[in-house]
Coordinates of C-alpha atoms in Angstrom, one line a residue:
M7 CA 0.0 0.2 -0.2
D8 CA 2.2 3.2 -1.6
S9 CA 0.8 6.3 1.1
K10 CA 1.2 8.8 -2.1
T11 CA -1.9 6.2 -4.1
V12 CA -3.5 6.3 -1.3
G13 CA -4.1 9.8 -0.4
M14 CA -3.9 10.6 -4.0
N15 CA -7.0 8.7 -3.7
V16 CA -8.0 10.0 -0.9
K17 CA -8.0 13.4 -2.5
I18 CA -9.9 12.5 -4.8
A19 CA -12.9 11.1 -4.3
R20 CA -13.2 13.9 -1.2
V21 CA -13.1 15.9 -4.0
K22 CA -16.2 14.1 -5.9
K23 CA -18.1 14.7 -2.8
N24 CA -17.6 17.9 -3.3
M25 CA -16.8 17.8 0.6
T26 CA -14.2 19.9 1.8
I27 CA -10.4 18.0 3.9
Q28 CA -12.6 19.3 7.1
E29 CA -16.1 18.0 6.9
L30 CA -14.2 14.8 6.2
A31 CA -12.2 14.9 9.4
K32 CA -14.7 16.5 11.5
R33 CA -17.2 12.9 10.1
A34 CA -14.2 10.5 10.2
G35 CA -13.1 11.7 14.1
M36 CA -9.8 12.8 12.6
S37 CA -7.9 16.6 12.7
V38 CA -7.9 18.1 9.9
T39 CA -4.1 18.4 10.6
T40 CA -4.3 14.2 9.8
I41 CA -6.4 14.7 7.1
S42 CA -4.1 16.6 5.0
R43 CA -1.2 14.3 5.9
L44 CA -2.9 11.7 4.4
E45 CA -3.4 13.4 1.3
R46 CA -0.2 14.4 0.3
G47 CA 0.7 10.7 1.2
I48 CA 3.9 11.0 4.1
G49 CA 3.8 8.6 7.0
N50 CA 1.6 6.3 6.6
A51 CA -2.4 5.6 7.5
R52 CA -3.7 2.9 9.4
M53 CA -6.2 0.4 8.1
F54 CA -8.5 1.5 10.3
S55 CA -8.3 4.9 9.6
I56 CA -8.0 4.0 5.7
N57 CA -11.6 2.1 6.7
K58 CA -13.7 4.8 8.1
I59 CA -12.6 7.8 6.0
A60 CA -14.2 5.1 2.8
E61 CA -16.7 4.7 4.6
V62 CA -17.3 8.4 5.2
L63 CA -17.0 8.6 1.6
E64 CA -19.0 5.2 1.0
V65 CA -16.5 3.8 -1.4
D66 CA -15.5 0.4 -0.6
V67 CA -11.1 0.6 0.4
K68 CA -9.9 -1.0 -2.4
T69 CA -11.1 1.8 -4.5
L70 CA -8.9 4.3 -2.0
V71 CA -5.9 1.8 -1.5
E72 CA -5.4 0.6 -5.2

């Protein structure tokens, strides 16, 4: 699981939903900084976090990690 790919896929899915980073962070129960860092491919996201983000964005986890 490449962190840059995951980040890019999260951003694409978020933008398609017309959702801000702030909205995604609030709905996922995460900080804005965490979502921002994830989208930029900085560090590694936990699978729990990716699952929660996928749930909020209404996409399959596979969409975010591939």
